[in-house]
PDB file of C-alpha atoms and ligand atoms in Angstrom:
ATOM      1  CA  MET E   5      82.104 -34.205 305.409  1.00 83.00           C
ATOM      2  CA  ASN E   6      80.537 -32.983 308.625  1.00 96.00           C
ATOM      3  CA  GLU E   7      77.554 -30.703 308.886  1.00 97.00           C
ATOM      4  CA  LEU E   8      78.713 -27.389 310.368  1.00 97.00           C
ATOM      5  CA  VAL E   9      75.625 -25.181 310.121  1.00 95.00           C
ATOM      6  CA  LYS E  10      72.046 -25.977 309.116  1.00 96.00           C
ATOM      7  CA  GLY E  11      70.346 -22.790 307.935  1.00 94.00           C
ATOM      8  CA  LYS E  12      66.771 -22.311 306.754  1.00 93.00           C
ATOM      9  CA  VAL E  13      67.573 -23.000 303.069  1.00 97.00           C
ATOM     10  CA  LYS E  14      71.274 -23.924 303.051  1.00 98.00           C
ATOM     11  CA  THR E  15      73.488 -26.418 304.861  1.00 98.00           C
ATOM     12  CA  VAL E  16      77.205 -25.853 305.368  1.00 98.00           C
ATOM     13  CA  PHE E  17      79.576 -28.864 305.426  1.00 98.00           C
ATOM     14  CA  SER E  18      83.270 -29.123 306.256  1.00 98.00           C
ATOM     15  CA  THR E  19      85.621 -30.437 303.541  1.00 98.00           C
ATOM     16  CA  SER E  20      89.079 -32.043 303.591  1.00 97.00           C
ATOM     17  CA  GLU E  21      90.488 -28.495 303.267  1.00 97.00           C
ATOM     18  CA  PRO E  22      90.283 -26.657 306.621  1.00 97.00           C
ATOM     19  CA  ASP E  23      89.791 -23.266 304.928  1.00 98.00           C
ATOM     20  CA  GLU E  24      86.998 -24.425 302.603  1.00 98.00           C
ATOM     21  CA  VAL E  25      83.349 -25.355 303.091  1.00 98.00           C
ATOM     22  CA  LEU E  26      80.697 -26.877 300.870  1.00 98.00           C
ATOM     23  CA  ILE E  27      77.377 -25.043 300.925  1.00 98.00           C
ATOM     24  CA  GLN E  28      74.400 -27.120 299.853  1.00 98.00           C
ATOM     25  CA  TYR E  29      71.351 -25.213 298.645  1.00 98.00           C
ATOM     26  CA  GLU E  30      68.153 -26.982 299.719  1.00 98.00           C
ATOM     27  CA  ASP E  31      64.873 -27.323 297.792  1.00 98.00           C
ATOM     28  CA  ARG E  32      63.094 -25.138 300.321  1.00 98.00           C
ATOM     29  CA  VAL E  33      61.705 -21.608 300.433  1.00 98.00           C
ATOM     30  CA  THR E  34      60.943 -19.724 303.639  1.00 97.00           C
ATOM     31  CA  ALA E  35      59.558 -16.297 304.498  1.00 95.00           C
ATOM     32  CA  GLY E  36      58.712 -14.279 307.584  1.00 91.00           C
ATOM     33  CA  ASN E  37      61.681 -15.592 309.561  1.00 86.00           C
ATOM     34  CA  GLY E  38      60.794 -19.192 308.749  1.00 86.00           C
ATOM     35  CA  LYS E  39      57.119 -18.812 309.763  1.00 91.00           C
ATOM     36  CA  LYS E  40      56.099 -19.765 306.223  1.00 96.00           C
ATOM     37  CA  GLU E  41      57.957 -22.525 304.407  1.00 96.00           C
ATOM     38  CA  LEU E  42      57.555 -24.907 301.502  1.00 97.00           C
ATOM     39  CA  ASN E  43      59.621 -27.577 299.764  1.00 98.00           C
ATOM     40  CA  VAL E  44      60.082 -26.607 296.113  1.00 98.00           C
ATOM     41  CA  LYS E  45      61.665 -28.944 293.551  1.00 97.00           C
ATOM     42  CA  ASP E  46      64.768 -27.566 291.765  1.00 98.00           C
ATOM     43  CA  LYS E  47      64.820 -24.447 293.898  1.00 98.00           C
ATOM     44  CA  GLY E  48      68.185 -25.246 295.550  1.00 98.00           C
ATOM     45  CA  SER E  49      70.054 -25.891 292.321  1.00 98.00           C
ATOM     46  CA  THR E  50      68.465 -22.874 290.606  1.00 98.00           C
ATOM     47  CA  CYS E  51      69.454 -20.462 293.396  1.00 98.00           C
ATOM     48  CA  CYS E  52      72.906 -22.048 293.627  1.00 98.00           C
ATOM     49  CA  GLU E  53      73.533 -21.582 289.906  1.00 98.00           C
ATOM     50  CA  ILE E  54      72.182 -18.012 289.904  1.00 98.00           C
ATOM     51  CA  SER E  55      74.305 -17.181 292.942  1.00 98.00           C
ATOM     52  CA  SER E  56      77.412 -18.707 291.322  1.00 98.00           C
ATOM     53  CA  ILE E  57      76.968 -16.610 288.149  1.00 98.00           C
ATOM     54  CA  ILE E  58      76.563 -13.469 290.253  1.00 98.00           C
ATOM     55  CA  PHE E  59      79.553 -14.150 292.538  1.00 98.00           C
ATOM     56  CA  LYS E  60      81.737 -14.768 289.452  1.00 98.00           C
ATOM     57  CA  LYS E  61      80.527 -11.517 287.914  1.00 98.00           C
ATOM     58  CA  LEU E  62      81.272  -9.596 291.134  1.00 98.00           C
ATOM     59  CA  GLU E  63      84.792 -11.120 291.262  1.00 98.00           C
ATOM     60  CA  GLU E  64      85.335  -9.771 287.702  1.00 98.00           C
ATOM     61  CA  TYR E  65      84.700  -6.325 289.210  1.00 98.00           C
ATOM     62  CA  SER E  66      87.287  -6.966 292.002  1.00 98.00           C
ATOM     63  CA  ILE E  67      84.698  -7.553 294.714  1.00 98.00           C
ATOM     64  CA  LYS E  68      86.089 -10.227 297.041  1.00 98.00           C
ATOM     65  CA  THR E  69      83.656 -13.064 297.669  1.00 98.00           C
ATOM     66  CA  HIS E  70      83.725 -16.456 299.386  1.00 98.00           C
ATOM     67  CA  TYR E  71      82.957 -18.213 296.066  1.00 98.00           C
ATOM     68  CA  LEU E  72      85.436 -20.835 294.802  1.00 98.00           C
ATOM     69  CA  SER E  73      83.501 -23.143 292.487  1.00 98.00           C
ATOM     70  CA  ASN E  74      80.175 -24.780 291.743  1.00 96.00           C
ATOM     71  CA  PRO E  75      81.004 -28.542 291.907  1.00 97.00           C
ATOM     72  CA  THR E  76      77.384 -29.731 291.579  1.00 97.00           C
ATOM     73  CA  TYR E  77      74.145 -28.053 290.544  1.00 97.00           C
ATOM     74  CA  ASN E  78      73.076 -27.499 294.133  1.00 98.00           C
ATOM     75  CA  SER E  79      76.388 -26.996 295.953  1.00 98.00           C
ATOM     76  CA  MET E  80      78.987 -24.272 296.112  1.00 98.00           C
ATOM     77  CA  LEU E  81      82.571 -24.668 297.301  1.00 98.00           C
ATOM     78  CA  CYS E  82      83.455 -21.567 299.296  1.00 98.00           C
ATOM     79  CA  LYS E  83      86.191 -20.104 301.447  1.00 98.00           C
ATOM     80  CA  LYS E  84      85.376 -20.729 305.088  1.00 98.00           C
ATOM     81  CA  VAL E  85      84.433 -17.489 306.853  1.00 98.00           C
ATOM     82  CA  ASP E  86      83.121 -16.375 310.195  1.00 98.00           C
ATOM     83  CA  ILE E  87      79.854 -14.691 309.273  1.00 97.00           C
ATOM     84  CA  ILE E  88      79.431 -11.170 310.651  1.00 98.00           C
ATOM     85  CA  PRO E  89      75.961 -11.057 312.274  1.00 98.00           C
ATOM     86  CA  LEU E  90      74.726  -8.177 310.119  1.00 98.00           C
ATOM     87  CA  GLU E  91      72.325  -8.119 307.169  1.00 98.00           C
ATOM     88  CA  VAL E  92      73.356  -5.330 304.820  1.00 98.00           C
ATOM     89  CA  ILE E  93      70.432  -4.117 302.714  1.00 98.00           C
ATOM     90  CA  VAL E  94      70.704  -1.814 299.707  1.00 99.00           C
ATOM     91  CA  ARG E  95      67.584  -0.149 298.323  1.00 98.00           C
ATOM     92  CA  ASN E  96      67.132   1.621 294.984  1.00 98.00           C
ATOM     93  CA  LEU E  97      63.338   1.783 295.068  1.00 98.00           C
ATOM     94  CA  ALA E  98      60.933   1.631 298.017  1.00 98.00           C
ATOM     95  CA  ALA E  99      59.354  -1.772 298.667  1.00 98.00           C
ATOM     96  CA  GLY E 100      58.894  -4.232 301.516  1.00 98.00           C
ATOM     97  CA  SER E 101      59.699  -3.174 305.065  1.00 97.00           C
ATOM     98  CA  ILE E 102      60.598   0.422 304.196  1.00 98.00           C
ATOM     99  CA  VAL E 103      57.086   0.901 302.784  1.00 98.00           C
ATOM    100  CA  ARG E 104      55.494  -0.778 305.816  1.00 97.00           C
ATOM    101  CA  GLN E 105      57.567   1.224 308.313  1.00 97.00           C
ATOM    102  CA  THR E 106      57.708   4.722 306.747  1.00 98.00           C
ATOM    103  CA  THR E 107      55.559   7.110 304.680  1.00 98.00           C
ATOM    104  CA  LEU E 108      57.429   6.205 301.456  1.00 98.00           C
ATOM    105  CA  PRO E 109      55.145   4.838 298.727  1.00 98.00           C
ATOM    106  CA  GLN E 110      55.832   1.560 296.922  1.00 98.00           C
ATOM    107  CA  GLY E 111      58.109   2.118 293.928  1.00 98.00           C
ATOM    108  CA  LYS E 112      59.521   5.497 295.070  1.00 98.00           C
ATOM    109  CA  LEU E 113      62.899   5.930 293.374  1.00 98.00           C
ATOM    110  CA  PHE E 114      65.734   7.053 295.672  1.00 98.00           C
ATOM    111  CA  TYR E 115      68.133   9.731 294.394  1.00 97.00           C
ATOM    112  CA  LYS E 116      70.973   7.581 295.760  1.00 98.00           C
ATOM    113  CA  PRO E 117      70.941   3.990 297.022  1.00 98.00           C
ATOM    114  CA  LEU E 118      70.050   3.611 300.694  1.00 98.00           C
ATOM    115  CA  VAL E 119      72.244   1.234 302.709  1.00 98.00           C
ATOM    116  CA  GLU E 120      70.689  -0.177 305.871  1.00 98.00           C
ATOM    117  CA  PHE E 121      71.837  -2.669 308.481  1.00 98.00           C
ATOM    118  CA  HIS E 122      69.865  -5.250 310.415  1.00 98.00           C
ATOM    119  CA  LEU E 123      71.066  -7.501 313.214  1.00 98.00           C
ATOM    120  CA  LYS E 124      71.229 -11.073 311.900  1.00 97.00           C
ATOM    121  CA  ASP E 125      69.417 -12.779 314.747  1.00 96.00           C
ATOM    122  CA  ASP E 126      66.143 -14.579 314.064  1.00 92.00           C
ATOM    123  CA  SER E 127      65.413 -14.849 317.809  1.00 95.00           C
ATOM    124  CA  LYS E 128      65.312 -11.006 317.914  1.00 97.00           C
ATOM    125  CA  ASP E 129      63.477 -10.732 314.558  1.00 94.00           C
ATOM    126  CA  ASP E 130      66.481  -9.151 312.758  1.00 95.00           C
ATOM    127  CA  PRO E 131      65.937  -5.561 314.046  1.00 97.00           C
ATOM    128  CA  LEU E 132      67.012  -2.486 312.063  1.00 97.00           C
ATOM    129  CA  LEU E 133      70.217  -1.034 313.546  1.00 98.00           C
ATOM    130  CA  THR E 134      71.300   2.594 313.842  1.00 98.00           C
ATOM    131  CA  PRO E 135      74.910   3.552 312.987  1.00 97.00           C
ATOM    132  CA  ALA E 136      75.459   4.458 316.671  1.00 98.00           C
ATOM    133  CA  ARG E 137      74.232   1.040 317.844  1.00 98.00           C
ATOM    134  CA  MET E 138      76.508  -0.616 315.287  1.00 98.00           C
ATOM    135  CA  MET E 139      79.503   1.357 316.573  1.00 98.00           C
ATOM    136  CA  LEU E 140      78.693   0.296 320.157  1.00 98.00           C
ATOM    137  CA  MET E 141      78.573  -3.328 318.923  1.00 97.00           C
ATOM    138  CA  GLY E 142      82.054  -2.862 317.403  1.00 97.00           C
ATOM    139  CA  TYR E 143      81.059  -2.526 313.731  1.00 97.00           C
ATOM    140  CA  ASP E 144      81.820   0.596 311.695  1.00 97.00           C
ATOM    141  CA  PRO E 145      79.090   1.031 309.008  1.00 98.00           C
ATOM    142  CA  ASP E 146      81.717   2.581 306.699  1.00 97.00           C
ATOM    143  CA  THR E 147      83.466  -0.812 306.492  1.00 94.00           C
ATOM    144  CA  PHE E 148      80.524  -2.083 304.454  1.00 98.00           C
ATOM    145  CA  ILE E 149      78.950   0.909 302.699  1.00 98.00           C
ATOM    146  CA  ASP E 150      81.373   1.370 299.760  1.00 97.00           C
ATOM    147  CA  THR E 151      81.399  -2.356 298.989  1.00 98.00           C
ATOM    148  CA  ALA E 152      77.603  -2.546 299.248  1.00 98.00           C
ATOM    149  CA  ILE E 153      77.270   0.374 296.799  1.00 98.00           C
ATOM    150  CA  ALA E 154      79.786  -1.259 294.418  1.00 98.00           C
ATOM    151  CA  ILE E 155      77.869  -4.558 294.562  1.00 98.00           C
ATOM    152  CA  ASN E 156      74.686  -2.606 293.842  1.00 98.00           C
ATOM    153  CA  SER E 157      76.210  -0.983 290.726  1.00 98.00           C
ATOM    154  CA  VAL E 158      77.240  -4.373 289.313  1.00 98.00           C
ATOM    155  CA  LEU E 159      73.915  -6.034 290.153  1.00 98.00           C
ATOM    156  CA  ILE E 160      71.887  -3.187 288.625  1.00 98.00           C
ATOM    157  CA  LYS E 161      73.741  -3.780 285.317  1.00 98.00           C
ATOM    158  CA  VAL E 162      73.512  -7.596 285.473  1.00 98.00           C
ATOM    159  CA  PHE E 163      69.758  -7.509 286.052  1.00 98.00           C
ATOM    160  CA  HIS E 164      69.086  -4.585 283.698  1.00 98.00           C
ATOM    161  CA  ASN E 165      70.689  -6.693 280.920  1.00 98.00           C
ATOM    162  CA  ILE E 166      68.015  -9.349 281.423  1.00 98.00           C
ATOM    163  CA  GLY E 167      65.092  -6.946 281.667  1.00 98.00           C
ATOM    164  CA  LEU E 168      64.818  -6.577 285.438  1.00 98.00           C
ATOM    165  CA  ASP E 169      64.971  -3.575 287.792  1.00 98.00           C
ATOM    166  CA  LEU E 170      66.902  -4.216 291.008  1.00 98.00           C
ATOM    167  CA  VAL E 171      64.625  -2.847 293.732  1.00 99.00           C
ATOM    168  CA  ASP E 172      66.675  -3.947 296.755  1.00 99.00           C
ATOM    169  CA  PHE E 173      68.813  -6.793 298.055  1.00 98.00           C
ATOM    170  CA  LYS E 174      70.424  -8.206 301.188  1.00 98.00           C
ATOM    171  CA  VAL E 175      74.024  -9.334 301.524  1.00 98.00           C
ATOM    172  CA  GLU E 176      76.132 -10.790 304.303  1.00 98.00           C
ATOM    173  CA  PHE E 177      79.859 -10.589 304.904  1.00 98.00           C
ATOM    174  CA  GLY E 178      82.358 -12.870 306.619  1.00 98.00           C
ATOM    175  CA  VAL E 179      86.000 -12.871 307.643  1.00 98.00           C
ATOM    176  CA  ASP E 180      88.326 -15.641 306.413  1.00 98.00           C
ATOM    177  CA  SER E 181      91.235 -17.221 308.317  1.00 97.00           C
ATOM    178  CA  LYS E 182      93.593 -14.545 306.947  1.00 97.00           C
ATOM    179  CA  GLY E 183      91.370 -11.711 308.185  1.00 97.00           C
ATOM    180  CA  ASN E 184      89.979 -10.762 304.751  1.00 97.00           C
ATOM    181  CA  LEU E 185      86.467  -9.342 304.625  1.00 98.00           C
ATOM    182  CA  LEU E 186      84.559 -11.340 301.976  1.00 98.00           C
ATOM    183  CA  LEU E 187      81.067 -11.145 300.545  1.00 98.00           C
ATOM    184  CA  ALA E 188      79.403 -14.392 301.687  1.00 98.00           C
ATOM    185  CA  ASP E 189      76.029 -16.182 301.829  1.00 98.00           C
ATOM    186  CA  GLU E 190      74.069 -16.039 298.535  1.00 98.00           C
ATOM    187  CA  ILE E 191      72.762 -13.547 296.005  1.00 98.00           C
ATOM    188  CA  SER E 192      69.674 -14.858 294.259  1.00 98.00           C
ATOM    189  CA  PRO E 193      66.000 -13.943 293.790  1.00 98.00           C
ATOM    190  CA  ASP E 194      65.608 -15.203 297.387  1.00 98.00           C
ATOM    191  CA  SER E 195      67.642 -12.234 298.634  1.00 98.00           C
ATOM    192  CA  CYS E 196      66.829  -9.582 295.994  1.00 98.00           C
ATOM    193  CA  ARG E 197      63.661  -7.793 294.923  1.00 98.00           C
ATOM    194  CA  LEU E 198      63.457  -7.791 291.133  1.00 98.00           C
ATOM    195  CA  TRP E 199      60.733  -6.204 289.034  1.00 98.00           C
ATOM    196  CA  LYS E 200      60.220  -6.557 285.267  1.00 98.00           C
ATOM    197  CA  THR E 201      61.798  -3.396 283.892  1.00 98.00           C
ATOM    198  CA  GLY E 202      59.586  -0.345 284.212  1.00 96.00           C
ATOM    199  CA  THR E 203      56.828  -2.256 286.043  1.00 98.00           C
ATOM    200  CA  GLN E 204      56.179  -3.484 289.573  1.00 98.00           C
ATOM    201  CA  LYS E 205      55.799  -7.115 288.431  1.00 98.00           C
ATOM    202  CA  SER E 206      57.674  -9.267 290.974  1.00 98.00           C
ATOM    203  CA  MET E 207      60.104 -11.904 289.747  1.00 98.00           C
ATOM    204  CA  ASP E 208      61.560 -12.829 293.166  1.00 98.00           C
ATOM    205  CA  LYS E 209      60.636 -14.355 296.525  1.00 98.00           C
ATOM    206  CA  ASP E 210      57.792 -11.833 296.913  1.00 98.00           C
ATOM    207  CA  LEU E 211      55.856 -14.250 294.643  1.00 98.00           C
ATOM    208  CA  PHE E 212      55.998 -16.718 297.551  1.00 98.00           C
ATOM    209  CA  ARG E 213      55.676 -14.113 300.326  1.00 98.00           C
ATOM    210  CA  ASN E 214      52.505 -12.756 298.700  1.00 97.00           C
ATOM    211  CA  ASP E 215      51.107 -16.165 297.574  1.00 97.00           C
ATOM    212  CA  GLU E 216      51.134 -15.080 293.925  1.00 97.00           C
ATOM    213  CA  GLY E 217      52.517 -18.388 292.575  1.00 96.00           C
ATOM    214  CA  GLY E 218      54.928 -18.885 289.694  1.00 97.00           C
ATOM    215  CA  LEU E 219      58.055 -18.805 291.863  1.00 98.00           C
ATOM    216  CA  MET E 220      60.007 -21.488 290.001  1.00 98.00           C
ATOM    217  CA  ASP E 221      58.893 -20.262 286.560  1.00 98.00           C
ATOM    218  CA  SER E 222      60.415 -16.937 287.478  1.00 98.00           C
ATOM    219  CA  TYR E 223      63.621 -18.377 289.024  1.00 98.00           C
ATOM    220  CA  HIS E 224      64.150 -20.671 285.993  1.00 98.00           C
ATOM    221  CA  TRP E 225      63.608 -17.709 283.645  1.00 98.00           C
ATOM    222  CA  ILE E 226      66.185 -15.619 285.539  1.00 98.00           C
ATOM    223  CA  LEU E 227      68.762 -18.444 285.449  1.00 98.00           C
ATOM    224  CA  LYS E 228      68.236 -19.031 281.720  1.00 98.00           C
ATOM    225  CA  LYS E 229      68.577 -15.314 280.942  1.00 98.00           C
ATOM    226  CA  LEU E 230      71.717 -14.983 283.097  1.00 98.00           C
ATOM    227  CA  GLN E 231      73.256 -18.033 281.375  1.00 98.00           C
ATOM    228  CA  GLU E 232      72.516 -16.502 277.966  1.00 98.00           C
ATOM    229  CA  THR E 233      74.033 -13.114 278.826  1.00 95.00           C
ATOM    230  CA  ASN E 234      77.055 -14.110 280.974  1.00 78.00           C
TER     231      ASN E 234
HETATM  232  P1  TMP C 308      62.812  -5.974 303.525  1.00 92.18           P
HETATM  233  O1  TMP C 308      62.046  -5.084 302.610  1.00 92.18           O
HETATM  234  O2  TMP C 308      61.999  -7.085 304.104  1.00 92.18           O
HETATM  235  O3  TMP C 308      63.565  -5.196 304.571  1.00 92.18           O
HETATM  236  O4  TMP C 308      63.917  -6.700 302.626  1.00 92.18           O
HETATM  237  C1  TMP C 308      64.815  -5.965 301.827  1.00 92.18           C
HETATM  238  C2  TMP C 308      65.553  -6.926 300.915  1.00 92.18           C
HETATM  239  O5  TMP C 308      66.387  -7.792 301.656  1.00 92.18           O
HETATM  240  C3  TMP C 308      64.645  -7.829 300.095  1.00 92.18           C
HETATM  241  O6  TMP C 308      65.219  -7.987 298.808  1.00 92.18           O
HETATM  242  C4  TMP C 308      64.658  -9.143 300.826  1.00 92.18           C
HETATM  243  C5  TMP C 308      66.025  -9.142 301.458  1.00 92.18           C
HETATM  244  N1  TMP C 308      66.058  -9.811 302.761  1.00 92.18           N
HETATM  245  C6  TMP C 308      66.602 -11.085 302.853  1.00 92.18           C
HETATM  246  O7  TMP C 308      67.062 -11.649 301.859  1.00 92.18           O
HETATM  247  N2  TMP C 308      66.619 -11.693 304.077  1.00 92.18           N
HETATM  248  C7  TMP C 308      66.152 -11.111 305.198  1.00 92.18           C
HETATM  249  O8  TMP C 308      66.209 -11.708 306.290  1.00 92.18           O
HETATM  250  C8  TMP C 308      65.602  -9.777 305.089  1.00 92.18           C
HETATM  251  C9  TMP C 308      65.057  -9.069 306.305  1.00 92.18           C
HETATM  252  C10 TMP C 308      65.570  -9.181 303.859  1.00 92.18           C
END
């Protein structure tokens, strides 16, 4: 196994199968583009298991993902993809950057989900893209919007069933060797905002971003609830 990519919280390794990779989830949490980081015991395996449950659930709804299996607690066997350098964000309620950058108040409910795109490039601070800029870069926003909305519908249900409101989330896509567009990366409380139903009580990485503490208590609770309901 050779290391192919070392990300902030995951490492990608080659396998004996040329079209498959092993993604190892590390015991690390980062925020603010890596400006803030901490080693956190059990965090890798917890996010890996949460992500595996969610990818399997999305596959049940015919959403194509890179997920193949979960061979160990902290690793995921996945189809090898070329990651598209876009972060696709879906928002149901206003929080985070949209509150900082607009006049929308925290917790404002949107009449339909908002899909936004950022460039995936830490060296440029992941700027928000316009549809016209995306087109000039060779990406049609419509390629991603329907799938992002479908993922949102499934995730809203999955989290509602365990007593959480899905505020927003980020996903990434990749293209496999056969040219299929697949949902890739991870879906976990690291990449979603989740509030206890009907409240603004954070159960996600905002606990770390905002120095509130209790990150692993929350992640363990989410995993346990997902295991009980799926
Ligand atoms: P934002 O409010 O900072 O734009 O983030 C929106 C959602 O996307 C939130 O759930 C966190 C997630 N996200 C990531 O997972 N990685 C990122 O690099 C960014 C910018 C956001």
